[in-house]
Tab-separated table of C-alpha atoms in Angstrom:
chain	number	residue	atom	x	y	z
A	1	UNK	CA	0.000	0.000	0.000
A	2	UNK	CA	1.364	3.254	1.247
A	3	UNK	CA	4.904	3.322	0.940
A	4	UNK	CA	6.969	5.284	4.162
A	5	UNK	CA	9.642	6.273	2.012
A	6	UNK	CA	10.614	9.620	4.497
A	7	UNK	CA	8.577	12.846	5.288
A	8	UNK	CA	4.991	13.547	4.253
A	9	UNK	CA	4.240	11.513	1.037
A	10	UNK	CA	7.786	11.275	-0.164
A	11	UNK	CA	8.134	8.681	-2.768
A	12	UNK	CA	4.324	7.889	-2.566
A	13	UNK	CA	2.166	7.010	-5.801
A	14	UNK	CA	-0.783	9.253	-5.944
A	15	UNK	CA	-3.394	8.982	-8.391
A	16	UNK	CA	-5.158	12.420	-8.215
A	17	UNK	CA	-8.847	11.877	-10.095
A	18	UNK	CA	-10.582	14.970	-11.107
A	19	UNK	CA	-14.074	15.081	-12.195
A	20	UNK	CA	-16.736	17.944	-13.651
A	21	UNK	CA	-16.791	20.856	-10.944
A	22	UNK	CA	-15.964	24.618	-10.921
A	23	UNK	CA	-13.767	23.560	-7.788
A	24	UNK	CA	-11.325	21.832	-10.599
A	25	UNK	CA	-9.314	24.828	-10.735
A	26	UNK	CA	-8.292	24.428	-7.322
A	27	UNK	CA	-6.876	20.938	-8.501
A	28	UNK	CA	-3.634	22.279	-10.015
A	29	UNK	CA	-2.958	24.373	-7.167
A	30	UNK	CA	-3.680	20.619	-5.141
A	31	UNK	CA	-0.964	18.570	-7.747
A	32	UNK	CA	1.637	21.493	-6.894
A	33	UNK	CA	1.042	20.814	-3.275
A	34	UNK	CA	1.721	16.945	-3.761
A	35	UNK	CA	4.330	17.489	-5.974
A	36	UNK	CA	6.285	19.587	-3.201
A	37	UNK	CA	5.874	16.703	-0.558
A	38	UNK	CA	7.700	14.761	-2.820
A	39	UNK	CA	5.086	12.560	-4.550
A	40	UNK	CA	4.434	10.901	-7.530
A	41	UNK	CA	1.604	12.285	-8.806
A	42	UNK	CA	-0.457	11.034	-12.453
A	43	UNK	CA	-3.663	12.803	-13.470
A	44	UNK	CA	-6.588	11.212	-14.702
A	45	UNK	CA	-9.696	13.404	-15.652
A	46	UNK	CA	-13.170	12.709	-16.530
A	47	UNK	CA	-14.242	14.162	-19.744
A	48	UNK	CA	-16.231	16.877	-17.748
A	49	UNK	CA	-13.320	17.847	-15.910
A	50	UNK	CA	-11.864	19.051	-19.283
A	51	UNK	CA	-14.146	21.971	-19.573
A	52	UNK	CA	-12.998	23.493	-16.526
A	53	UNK	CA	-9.589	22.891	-16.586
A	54	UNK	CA	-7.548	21.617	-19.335
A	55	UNK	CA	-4.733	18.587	-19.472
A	56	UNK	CA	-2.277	20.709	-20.384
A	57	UNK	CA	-2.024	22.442	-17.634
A	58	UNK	CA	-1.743	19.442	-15.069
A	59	UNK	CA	0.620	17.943	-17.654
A	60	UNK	CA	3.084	20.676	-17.206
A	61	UNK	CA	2.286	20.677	-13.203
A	62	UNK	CA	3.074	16.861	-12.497
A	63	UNK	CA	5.855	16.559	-15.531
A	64	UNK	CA	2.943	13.318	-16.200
A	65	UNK	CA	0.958	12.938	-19.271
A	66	UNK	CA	-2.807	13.786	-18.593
A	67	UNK	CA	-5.043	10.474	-19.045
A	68	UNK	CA	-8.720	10.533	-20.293
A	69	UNK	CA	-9.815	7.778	-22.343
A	70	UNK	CA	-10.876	4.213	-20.880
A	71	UNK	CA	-9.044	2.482	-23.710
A	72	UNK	CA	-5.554	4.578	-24.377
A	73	UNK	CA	-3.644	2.793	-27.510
A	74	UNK	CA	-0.760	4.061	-25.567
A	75	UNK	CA	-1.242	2.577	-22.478
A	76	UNK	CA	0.714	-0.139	-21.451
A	77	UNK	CA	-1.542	-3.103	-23.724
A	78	UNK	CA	-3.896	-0.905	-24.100
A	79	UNK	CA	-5.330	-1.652	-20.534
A	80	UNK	CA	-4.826	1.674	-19.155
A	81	UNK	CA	-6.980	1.533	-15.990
A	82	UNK	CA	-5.218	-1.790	-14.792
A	83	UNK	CA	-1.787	-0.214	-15.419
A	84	UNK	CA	-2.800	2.732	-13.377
A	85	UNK	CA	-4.818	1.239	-10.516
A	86	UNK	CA	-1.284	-1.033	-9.686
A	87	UNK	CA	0.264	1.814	-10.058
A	88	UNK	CA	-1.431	3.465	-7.452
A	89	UNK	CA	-0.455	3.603	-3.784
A	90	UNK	CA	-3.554	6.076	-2.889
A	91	UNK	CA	-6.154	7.719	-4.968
A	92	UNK	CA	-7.418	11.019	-4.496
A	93	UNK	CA	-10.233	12.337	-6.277
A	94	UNK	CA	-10.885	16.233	-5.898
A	95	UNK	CA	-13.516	17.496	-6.831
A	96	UNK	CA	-15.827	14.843	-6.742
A	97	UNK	CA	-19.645	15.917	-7.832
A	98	UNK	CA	-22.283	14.237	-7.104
A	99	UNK	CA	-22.726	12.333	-10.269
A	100	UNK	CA	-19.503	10.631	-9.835
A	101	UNK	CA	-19.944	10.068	-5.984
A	102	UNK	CA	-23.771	8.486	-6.924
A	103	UNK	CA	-21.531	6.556	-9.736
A	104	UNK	CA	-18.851	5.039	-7.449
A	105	UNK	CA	-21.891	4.150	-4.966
A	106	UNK	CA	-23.343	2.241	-7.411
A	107	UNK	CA	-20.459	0.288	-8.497
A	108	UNK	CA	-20.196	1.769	-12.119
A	109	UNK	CA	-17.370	1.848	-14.365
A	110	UNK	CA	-17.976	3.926	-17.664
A	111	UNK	CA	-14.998	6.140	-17.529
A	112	UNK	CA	-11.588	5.715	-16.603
A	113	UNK	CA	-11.770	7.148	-13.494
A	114	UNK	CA	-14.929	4.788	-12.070
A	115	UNK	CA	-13.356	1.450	-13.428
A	116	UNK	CA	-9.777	2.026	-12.303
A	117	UNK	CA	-11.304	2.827	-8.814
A	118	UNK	CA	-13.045	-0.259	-8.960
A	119	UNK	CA	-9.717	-2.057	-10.170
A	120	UNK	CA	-7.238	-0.739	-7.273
A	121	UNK	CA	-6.464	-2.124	-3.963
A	122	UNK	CA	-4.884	1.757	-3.589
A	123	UNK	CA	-6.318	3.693	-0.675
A	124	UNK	CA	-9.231	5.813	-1.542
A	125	UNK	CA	-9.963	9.058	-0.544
A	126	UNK	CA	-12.355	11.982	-2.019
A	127	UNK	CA	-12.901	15.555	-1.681
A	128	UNK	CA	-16.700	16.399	-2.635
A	129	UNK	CA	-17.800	19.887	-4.250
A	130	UNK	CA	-21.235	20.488	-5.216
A	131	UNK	CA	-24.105	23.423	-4.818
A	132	UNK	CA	-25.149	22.919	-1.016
A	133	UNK	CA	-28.559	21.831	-1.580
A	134	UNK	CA	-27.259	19.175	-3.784
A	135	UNK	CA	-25.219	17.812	-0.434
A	136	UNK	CA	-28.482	17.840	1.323
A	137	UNK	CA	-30.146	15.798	-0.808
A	138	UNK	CA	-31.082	12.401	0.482
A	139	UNK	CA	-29.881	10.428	-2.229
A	140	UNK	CA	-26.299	12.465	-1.680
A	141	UNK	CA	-26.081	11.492	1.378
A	142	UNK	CA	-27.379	7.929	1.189
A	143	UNK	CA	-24.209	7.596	-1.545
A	144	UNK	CA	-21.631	9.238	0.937
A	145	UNK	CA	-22.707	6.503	3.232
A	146	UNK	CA	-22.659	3.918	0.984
A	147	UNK	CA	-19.148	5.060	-0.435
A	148	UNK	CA	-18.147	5.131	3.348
A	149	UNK	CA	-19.033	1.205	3.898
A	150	UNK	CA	-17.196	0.728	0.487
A	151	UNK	CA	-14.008	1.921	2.463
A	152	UNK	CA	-13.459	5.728	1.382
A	153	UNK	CA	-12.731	8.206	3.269
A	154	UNK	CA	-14.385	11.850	2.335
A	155	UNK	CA	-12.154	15.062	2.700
A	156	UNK	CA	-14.738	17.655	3.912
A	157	UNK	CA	-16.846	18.900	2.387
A	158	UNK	CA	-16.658	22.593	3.958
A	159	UNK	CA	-18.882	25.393	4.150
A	160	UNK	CA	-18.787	29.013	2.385
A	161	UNK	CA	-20.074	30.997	-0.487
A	162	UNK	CA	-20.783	28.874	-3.209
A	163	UNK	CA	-19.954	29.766	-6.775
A	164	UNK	CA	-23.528	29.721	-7.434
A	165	UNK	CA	-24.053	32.289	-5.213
A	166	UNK	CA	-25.866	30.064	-2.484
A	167	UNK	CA	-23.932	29.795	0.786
A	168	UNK	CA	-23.933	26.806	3.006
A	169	UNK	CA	-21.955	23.354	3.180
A	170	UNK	CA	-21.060	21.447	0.172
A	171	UNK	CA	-17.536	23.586	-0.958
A	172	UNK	CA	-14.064	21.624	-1.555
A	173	UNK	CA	-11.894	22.197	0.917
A	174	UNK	CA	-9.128	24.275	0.215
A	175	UNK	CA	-6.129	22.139	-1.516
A	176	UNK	CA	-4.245	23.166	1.910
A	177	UNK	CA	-6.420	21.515	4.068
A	178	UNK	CA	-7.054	18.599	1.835
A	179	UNK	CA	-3.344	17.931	1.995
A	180	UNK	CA	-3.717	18.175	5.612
A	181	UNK	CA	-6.206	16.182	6.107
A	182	UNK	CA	-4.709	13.367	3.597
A	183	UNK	CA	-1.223	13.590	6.112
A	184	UNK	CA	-3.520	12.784	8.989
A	185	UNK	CA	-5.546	10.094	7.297
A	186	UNK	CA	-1.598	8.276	6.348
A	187	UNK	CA	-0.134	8.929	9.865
A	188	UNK	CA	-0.701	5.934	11.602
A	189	UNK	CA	1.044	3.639	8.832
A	190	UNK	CA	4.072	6.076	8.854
A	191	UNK	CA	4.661	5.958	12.297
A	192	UNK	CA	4.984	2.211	14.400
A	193	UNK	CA	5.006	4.352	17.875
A	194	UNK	CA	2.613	3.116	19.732
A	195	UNK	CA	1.715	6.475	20.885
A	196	UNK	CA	0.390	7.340	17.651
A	197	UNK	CA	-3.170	6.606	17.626
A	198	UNK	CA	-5.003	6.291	14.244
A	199	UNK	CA	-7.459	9.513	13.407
A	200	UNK	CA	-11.299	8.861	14.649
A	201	UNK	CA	-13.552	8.582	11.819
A	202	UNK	CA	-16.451	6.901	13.668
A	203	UNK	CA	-19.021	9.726	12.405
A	204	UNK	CA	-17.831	9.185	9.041
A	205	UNK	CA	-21.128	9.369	7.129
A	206	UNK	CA	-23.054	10.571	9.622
A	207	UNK	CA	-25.556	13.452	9.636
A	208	UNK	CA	-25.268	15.744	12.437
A	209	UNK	CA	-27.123	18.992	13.585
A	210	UNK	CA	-26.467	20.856	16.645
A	211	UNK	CA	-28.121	23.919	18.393
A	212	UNK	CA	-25.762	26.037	19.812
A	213	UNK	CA	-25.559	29.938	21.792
A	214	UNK	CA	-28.580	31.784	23.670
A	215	UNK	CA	-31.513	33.020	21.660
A	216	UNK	CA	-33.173	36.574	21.922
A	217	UNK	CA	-36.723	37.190	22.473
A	218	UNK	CA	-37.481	40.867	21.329
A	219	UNK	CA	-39.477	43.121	23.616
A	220	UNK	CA	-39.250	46.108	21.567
A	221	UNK	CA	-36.540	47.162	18.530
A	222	UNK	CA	-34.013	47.761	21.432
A	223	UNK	CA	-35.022	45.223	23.993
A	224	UNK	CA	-35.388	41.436	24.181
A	225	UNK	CA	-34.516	38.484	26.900
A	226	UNK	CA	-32.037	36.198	26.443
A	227	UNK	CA	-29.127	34.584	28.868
A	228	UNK	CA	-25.755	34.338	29.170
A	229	UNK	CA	-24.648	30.989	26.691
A	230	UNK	CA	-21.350	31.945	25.042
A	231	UNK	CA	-22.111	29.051	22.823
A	232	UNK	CA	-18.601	27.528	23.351
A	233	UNK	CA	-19.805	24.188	24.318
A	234	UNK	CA	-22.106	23.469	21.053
A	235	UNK	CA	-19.437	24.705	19.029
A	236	UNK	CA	-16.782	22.508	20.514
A	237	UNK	CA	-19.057	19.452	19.486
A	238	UNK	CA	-19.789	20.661	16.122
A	239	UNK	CA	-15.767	20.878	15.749
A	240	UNK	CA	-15.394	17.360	17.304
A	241	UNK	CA	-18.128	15.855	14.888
A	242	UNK	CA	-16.322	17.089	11.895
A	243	UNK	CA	-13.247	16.081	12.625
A	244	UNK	CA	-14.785	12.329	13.210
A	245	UNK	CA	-16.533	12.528	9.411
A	246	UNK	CA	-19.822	13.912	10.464
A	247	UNK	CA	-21.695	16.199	7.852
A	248	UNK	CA	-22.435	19.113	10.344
A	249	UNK	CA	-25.228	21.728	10.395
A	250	UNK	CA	-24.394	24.303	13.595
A	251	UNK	CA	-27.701	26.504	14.068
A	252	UNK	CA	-26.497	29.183	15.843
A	253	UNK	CA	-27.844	31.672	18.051
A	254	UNK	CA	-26.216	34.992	18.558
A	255	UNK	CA	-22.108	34.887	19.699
A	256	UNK	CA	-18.894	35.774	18.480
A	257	UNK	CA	-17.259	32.254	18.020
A	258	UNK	CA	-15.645	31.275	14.713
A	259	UNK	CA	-17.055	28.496	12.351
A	260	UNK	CA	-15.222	25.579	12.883
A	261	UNK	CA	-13.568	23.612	9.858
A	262	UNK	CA	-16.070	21.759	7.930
A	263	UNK	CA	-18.828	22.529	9.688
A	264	UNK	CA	-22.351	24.739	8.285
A	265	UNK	CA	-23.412	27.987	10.067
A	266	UNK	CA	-27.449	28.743	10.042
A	267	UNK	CA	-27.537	32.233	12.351
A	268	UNK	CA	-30.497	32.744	14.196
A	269	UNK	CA	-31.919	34.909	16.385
A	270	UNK	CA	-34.973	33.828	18.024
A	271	UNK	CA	-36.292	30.562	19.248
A	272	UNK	CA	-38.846	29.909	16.558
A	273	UNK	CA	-35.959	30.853	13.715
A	274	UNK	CA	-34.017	28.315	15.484
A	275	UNK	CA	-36.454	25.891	14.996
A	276	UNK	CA	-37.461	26.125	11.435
A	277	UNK	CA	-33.729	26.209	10.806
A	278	UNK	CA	-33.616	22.855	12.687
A	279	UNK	CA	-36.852	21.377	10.635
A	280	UNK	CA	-34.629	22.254	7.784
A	281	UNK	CA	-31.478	20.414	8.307
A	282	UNK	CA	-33.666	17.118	9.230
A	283	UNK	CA	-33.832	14.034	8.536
A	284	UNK	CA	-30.188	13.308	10.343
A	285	UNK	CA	-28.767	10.803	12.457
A	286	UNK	CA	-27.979	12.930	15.839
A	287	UNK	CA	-29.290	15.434	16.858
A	288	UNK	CA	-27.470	17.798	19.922
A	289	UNK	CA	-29.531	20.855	21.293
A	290	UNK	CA	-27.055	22.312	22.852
A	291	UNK	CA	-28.367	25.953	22.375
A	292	UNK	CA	-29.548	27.890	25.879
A	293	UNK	CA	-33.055	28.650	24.131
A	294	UNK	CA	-35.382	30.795	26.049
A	295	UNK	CA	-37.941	29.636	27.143
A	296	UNK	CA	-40.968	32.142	26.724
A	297	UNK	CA	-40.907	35.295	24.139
A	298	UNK	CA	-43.596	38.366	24.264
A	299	UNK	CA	-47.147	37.676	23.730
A	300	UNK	CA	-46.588	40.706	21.065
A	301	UNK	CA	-43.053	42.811	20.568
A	302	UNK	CA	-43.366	46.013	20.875
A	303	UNK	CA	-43.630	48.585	17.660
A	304	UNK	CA	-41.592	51.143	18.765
A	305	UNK	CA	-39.151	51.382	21.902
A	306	UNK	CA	-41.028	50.548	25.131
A	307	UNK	CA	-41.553	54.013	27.541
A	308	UNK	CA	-40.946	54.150	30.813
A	309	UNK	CA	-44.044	54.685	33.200
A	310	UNK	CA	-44.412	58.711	34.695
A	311	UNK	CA	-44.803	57.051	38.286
A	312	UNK	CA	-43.436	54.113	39.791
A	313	UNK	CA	-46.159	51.567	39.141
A	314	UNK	CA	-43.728	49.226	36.661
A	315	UNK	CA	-43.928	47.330	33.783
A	316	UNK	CA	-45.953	44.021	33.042
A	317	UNK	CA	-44.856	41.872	30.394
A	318	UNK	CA	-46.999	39.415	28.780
A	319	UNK	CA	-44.761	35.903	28.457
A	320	UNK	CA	-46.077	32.999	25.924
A	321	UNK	CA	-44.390	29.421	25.564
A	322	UNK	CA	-41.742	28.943	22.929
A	323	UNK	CA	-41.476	25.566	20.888
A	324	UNK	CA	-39.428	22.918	22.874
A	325	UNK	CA	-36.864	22.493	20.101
A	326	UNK	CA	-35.433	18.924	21.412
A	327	UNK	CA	-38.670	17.558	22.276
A	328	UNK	CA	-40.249	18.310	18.769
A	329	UNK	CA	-37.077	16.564	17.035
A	330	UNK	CA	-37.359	13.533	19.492
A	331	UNK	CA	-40.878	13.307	18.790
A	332	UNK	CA	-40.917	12.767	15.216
A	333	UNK	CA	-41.182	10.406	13.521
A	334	UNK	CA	-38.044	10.025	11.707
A	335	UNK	CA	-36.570	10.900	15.053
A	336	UNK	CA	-32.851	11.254	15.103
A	337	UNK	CA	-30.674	9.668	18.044
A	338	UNK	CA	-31.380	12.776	20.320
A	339	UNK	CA	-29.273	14.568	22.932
A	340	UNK	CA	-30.437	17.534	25.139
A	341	UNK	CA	-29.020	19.162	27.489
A	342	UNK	CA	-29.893	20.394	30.881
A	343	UNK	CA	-28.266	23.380	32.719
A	344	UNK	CA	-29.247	23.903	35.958
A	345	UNK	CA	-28.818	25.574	39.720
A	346	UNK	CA	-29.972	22.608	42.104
A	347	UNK	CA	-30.852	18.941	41.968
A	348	UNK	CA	-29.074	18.645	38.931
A	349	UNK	CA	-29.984	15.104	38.321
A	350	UNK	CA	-33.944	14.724	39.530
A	351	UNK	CA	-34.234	17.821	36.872
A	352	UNK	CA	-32.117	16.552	34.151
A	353	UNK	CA	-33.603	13.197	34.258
A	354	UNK	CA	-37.213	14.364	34.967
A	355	UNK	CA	-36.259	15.911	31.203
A	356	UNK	CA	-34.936	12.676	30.126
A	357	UNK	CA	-38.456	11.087	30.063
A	358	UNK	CA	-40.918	13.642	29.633
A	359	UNK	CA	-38.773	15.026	26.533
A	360	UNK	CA	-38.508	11.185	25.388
A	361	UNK	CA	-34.201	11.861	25.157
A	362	UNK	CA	-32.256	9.480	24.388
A	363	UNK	CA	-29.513	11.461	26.114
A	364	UNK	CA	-29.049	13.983	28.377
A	365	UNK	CA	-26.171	16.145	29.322
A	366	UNK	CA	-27.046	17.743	32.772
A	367	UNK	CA	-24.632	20.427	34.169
A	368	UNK	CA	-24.663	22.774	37.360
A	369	UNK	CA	-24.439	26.241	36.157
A	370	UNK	CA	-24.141	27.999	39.538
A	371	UNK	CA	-20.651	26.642	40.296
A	372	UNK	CA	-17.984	28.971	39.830
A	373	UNK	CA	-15.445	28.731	36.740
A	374	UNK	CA	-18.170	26.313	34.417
A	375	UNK	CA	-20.953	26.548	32.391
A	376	UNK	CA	-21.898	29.788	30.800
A	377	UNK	CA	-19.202	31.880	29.469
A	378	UNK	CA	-16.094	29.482	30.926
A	379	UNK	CA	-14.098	27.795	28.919
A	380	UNK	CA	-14.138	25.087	31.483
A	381	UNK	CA	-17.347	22.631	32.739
A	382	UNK	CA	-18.395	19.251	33.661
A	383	UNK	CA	-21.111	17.235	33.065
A	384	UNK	CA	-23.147	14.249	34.232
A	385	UNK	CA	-24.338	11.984	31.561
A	386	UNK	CA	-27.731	10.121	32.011
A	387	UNK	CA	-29.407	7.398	29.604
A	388	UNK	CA	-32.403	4.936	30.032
A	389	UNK	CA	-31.393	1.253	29.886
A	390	UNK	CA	-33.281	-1.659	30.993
A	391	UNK	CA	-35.973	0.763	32.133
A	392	UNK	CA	-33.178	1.991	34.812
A	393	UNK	CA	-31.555	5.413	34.632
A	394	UNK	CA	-27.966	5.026	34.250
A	395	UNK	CA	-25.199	7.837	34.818
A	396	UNK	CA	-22.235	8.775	34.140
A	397	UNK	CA	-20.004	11.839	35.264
A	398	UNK	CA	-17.226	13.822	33.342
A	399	UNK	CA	-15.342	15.959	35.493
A	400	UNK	CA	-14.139	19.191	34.947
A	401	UNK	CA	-11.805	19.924	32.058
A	402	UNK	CA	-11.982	22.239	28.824
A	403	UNK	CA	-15.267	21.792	26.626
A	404	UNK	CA	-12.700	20.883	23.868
A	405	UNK	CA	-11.861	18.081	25.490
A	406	UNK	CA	-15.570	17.032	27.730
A	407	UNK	CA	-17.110	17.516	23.670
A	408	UNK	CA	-14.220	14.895	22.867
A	409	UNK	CA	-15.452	12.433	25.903
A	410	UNK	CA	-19.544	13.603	25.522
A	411	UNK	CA	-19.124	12.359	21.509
A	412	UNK	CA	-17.323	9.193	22.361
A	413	UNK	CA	-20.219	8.315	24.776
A	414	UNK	CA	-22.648	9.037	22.306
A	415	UNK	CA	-20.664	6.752	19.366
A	416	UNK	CA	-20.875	4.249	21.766
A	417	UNK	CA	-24.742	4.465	21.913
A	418	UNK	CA	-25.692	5.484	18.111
A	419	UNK	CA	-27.818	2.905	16.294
C-alpha cells in the first residue's frame, strides 16, 4: 500500500482523479502541493473535468501525461486503468460531484476514473464539491454513506459561499487543508510508535445537527430576553463531529465564536428561527440541542421602543411558551438519536432526568451552572451523563476539564450508543 519512504508523502504514488466541478481549478494548485511533498503524482480526468480545466495544464504541473480515455492505444496493452490502478499507492479524487460520488456508490465503471477505482487495492480518498442543496439531498447522502461502507474516506466537504451564489456546506476544501487532512488520514502507517493513535472517523457518514448559543426574544426594537450561553460548548461538538466525518449543520444563536472547519453555520436569532432552521437540516442521524433557548418570548413585541411609566407603578410583560426544540425533534417520527441538554442551579440530576423522560431523550447532558469557573461563558465545565437502559436510569459523570476536550469524551459516549 502506502509506501513510508521519508517525510509527508515522499516517494508515494498518488493517483489524483478529477471530475466535472468549478472547484477543478483548485486541482492544479492541489498537484503542486503533492508534488512539493515529494510525490508521484499522475492525473486522470473525466471528460467533464476538461471543460474546466484543461490537461495541459496538469501535464506541465506533475511533468505526467494527462489520461482521459478508458481504452488509451498508448497505455501499457492498451489496458490503461489496470496499469494505473497497480500503479497506485492512494487515490485522491478532488472534486468529486455528485454524479460521480452516486456513480462510485453504485459500483459503475464507464470512464476511466470509475473502473480504475473499482480495479485498485490503492487507498481511496475523495474531496466532494457540489451546490449545497445538492449535499443535502437524500440520495447524496445515502451515496456518501454507501461510499463510506465501500471503504473511502471523504475530505470535507466545507462550508462558504458557493460559486452559485448560495452559501452553506457542500464547498471543496481548500487544496491546503485537503493535503492536511490526507497527512492525517496516512499517519498511523508512517509511524509504528505506539503512541500514535489512528485519526477517529467513527461519524464518518453521519448526519449531524447541533443547536448552539442563547436566543433573543425581542421586547421592543431595542429590547429582548435572552441569557448568558457563550455558545462555546455546542461549538466545541460541532468541531469534534467534523473532525470524526460527520456532515455538520451548527444553528447558531447569537455569539462571536468562529465556524469551525467543515462545519455549516445557520444564524439565528430567536427561538422559533431556530427551529425552522432545525426542521430544515432534518432528517439526520444525531441530533445535539445544545443551544440555551429561552424559554418564553412576548405575547406581542413592541412597535416602537417601550416608555418608561411617569410614576413608579412598573412594567408588566406578557410571556407565551416557545417551541421545545429537542422535544419536537425527538418526537418525530423520523426521530434522530437525540441529545439535550440540561443546565441547571440545584438537583441537577432529579431535573435533568425528569427531562430525560418527559422530553422522550435518548440522552441527556445535565450540568450545574451555579458553580464557579463552568458553564456559561467558561471555557471550562463538567457534566453528568444520564441514559435509560433496561428501564433503569444510568449515569455517568465527566469531570471538569476544557469543553474541547468534555465535547471529545460527551461524543465518544454518544458513538458508543448510536444505532
Amino acid at each position: 500500500m502506502v509506501s513510508p519512504l521519508g517525510p509527508g508523502l515522499a516517494g508515494t504514488r498518488i493517483l489524483l482523479g478529477i471530475s466535472a466541478g468549478i472547484a477543478a481549478y483548485k486541482s492544479a494548485h492541489l498537484a503542486r502541493l503533492l508534488k512539493k511533498t515529494g510525490a508521484e503524482v499522475r492525473v486522470v480526468m473525466t471528460e467533464g473535468a476538461q471543460a474546466f480545466i484543461t490537461p495541459l495544464t496538469l501535464q506541465a504541473l506533475t511533468g505526467e501525461p494527462v489520461r482521459t480515455s478508458l481504452l488509451d492505444p498508448e497505455a501499457e496493452a492498451g489496458m490503461g486503468h489496470i496499469e494505473l490502478a497497480k500503479w497506485a499507492d492512494i487515490i485522491l479524487i478532488a472534486p468529486a460531484t455528485a454524479d460521480l460520488m452516486a456513480r462510485l456508490a453504485h459500483g459503475h465503471a464507464d470512464d476511466l476514473l470509475t473502473t480504475l477505482c473499482l480495479a485498485t487495492e490503492a487507498r481511496c480518498l475523495m474531496a466532494p464539491a457540489m451546490n449545497q442543496a445538492m449535499w443535502r439531498h437524500p440520495a447524496t447522502l445515502a451515496n456518501a454513506d454507501r461510499l463510506g461502507e465501500l471503504g473511502w474516506t471523504l475530505l470535507g466537504p466545507d462550508a462558504g459561499d458557493q460559486a452559485c451564489g448560495d452559501v452553506g456546506l457542500g464547498r471543496m476544501l481548500e487544496p491546503e487543508a485537503i493535503l492536511a487532512q490526507l497527512l492525517s488520514e496516512l499517519e498511523p502507517t508512517r509511524d509504528e510508535s505506539p503512541e500514535v493513535m489512528p485519526l477517529q472517523r467513527d461519524l464518518a457518514g453521519r448526519r449531524v445537527v447541533i443547536t448552539a448559543g442563547p436566543t433573543r426574544e425581542a421586547l421592543d426594537p431595542v429590547r429582548y430576553l435572552s441569557n448568558h450561553s457563550s455558545g462555546k460548548m455546542g461549538y466545541a461538538l460541532a468541531a469534534v463531529c467534523a473532525e470524526r466525518g460527520a456532515s455538520v449543520s451548527l444553528v447558531s444563536g447569537p455569539v462571536t465564536l468562529t465556524t469551525p472547519p467543515g462545519v455549516e453555520r445557520i444564524d439565528v436569532t430567536s427561538a422559533t428561527e431556530m427551529l425552522a432552521a432545525v426542521e430544515s437540516r432534518m432528517p439526520c442521524d444525531l441530533f445535539i440541542g445544545c443551544a440555551a433557548v429561552a424559554d418564553y418570548r412576548a405575547a406581542s413585541i413592541g412597535e416602537h421602543k417601550l416608555k418608561k411609566a411617569n410614576d413608579d407603578s412598573g412594567l408588566t410583560l406578557e410571556l407565551v411558551r416557545n417551541p421545545d426544540i429537542v422535544a419536537t425533534v425527538a418526537g418525530r417520527e423520523d426521530r434522530p438519536f437525540t441529545v439535550g441538554f440540561a443546565a441547571e442551579t440545584q438537583t441537577l440530576e432529579a431535573h435533568a432526568g425528569s427531562k430525560l423522560e418527559r422530553k422522550r431523550l435518548d440522552l441527556i447532558v445535565a450540568n450545574d451552572v451555579s458553580r464557579e469557573g463552568i458553564g456559561f461563558g467558561s471555557d471550562d465545565n463538567a457534566v453528568t451523563l444520564l441514559w435509560k437502559a433496561h428501564d433503569q436510569t444510568q449515569r455517568h459523570s465527566l469531570p471538569v476539564q476544557p469543553k474541547a476536550a468534555l465535547a471529545g469524551a460527551i461524543i465518544d459516549h454518544i458513538v458508543s450508543r448510536l444505532p
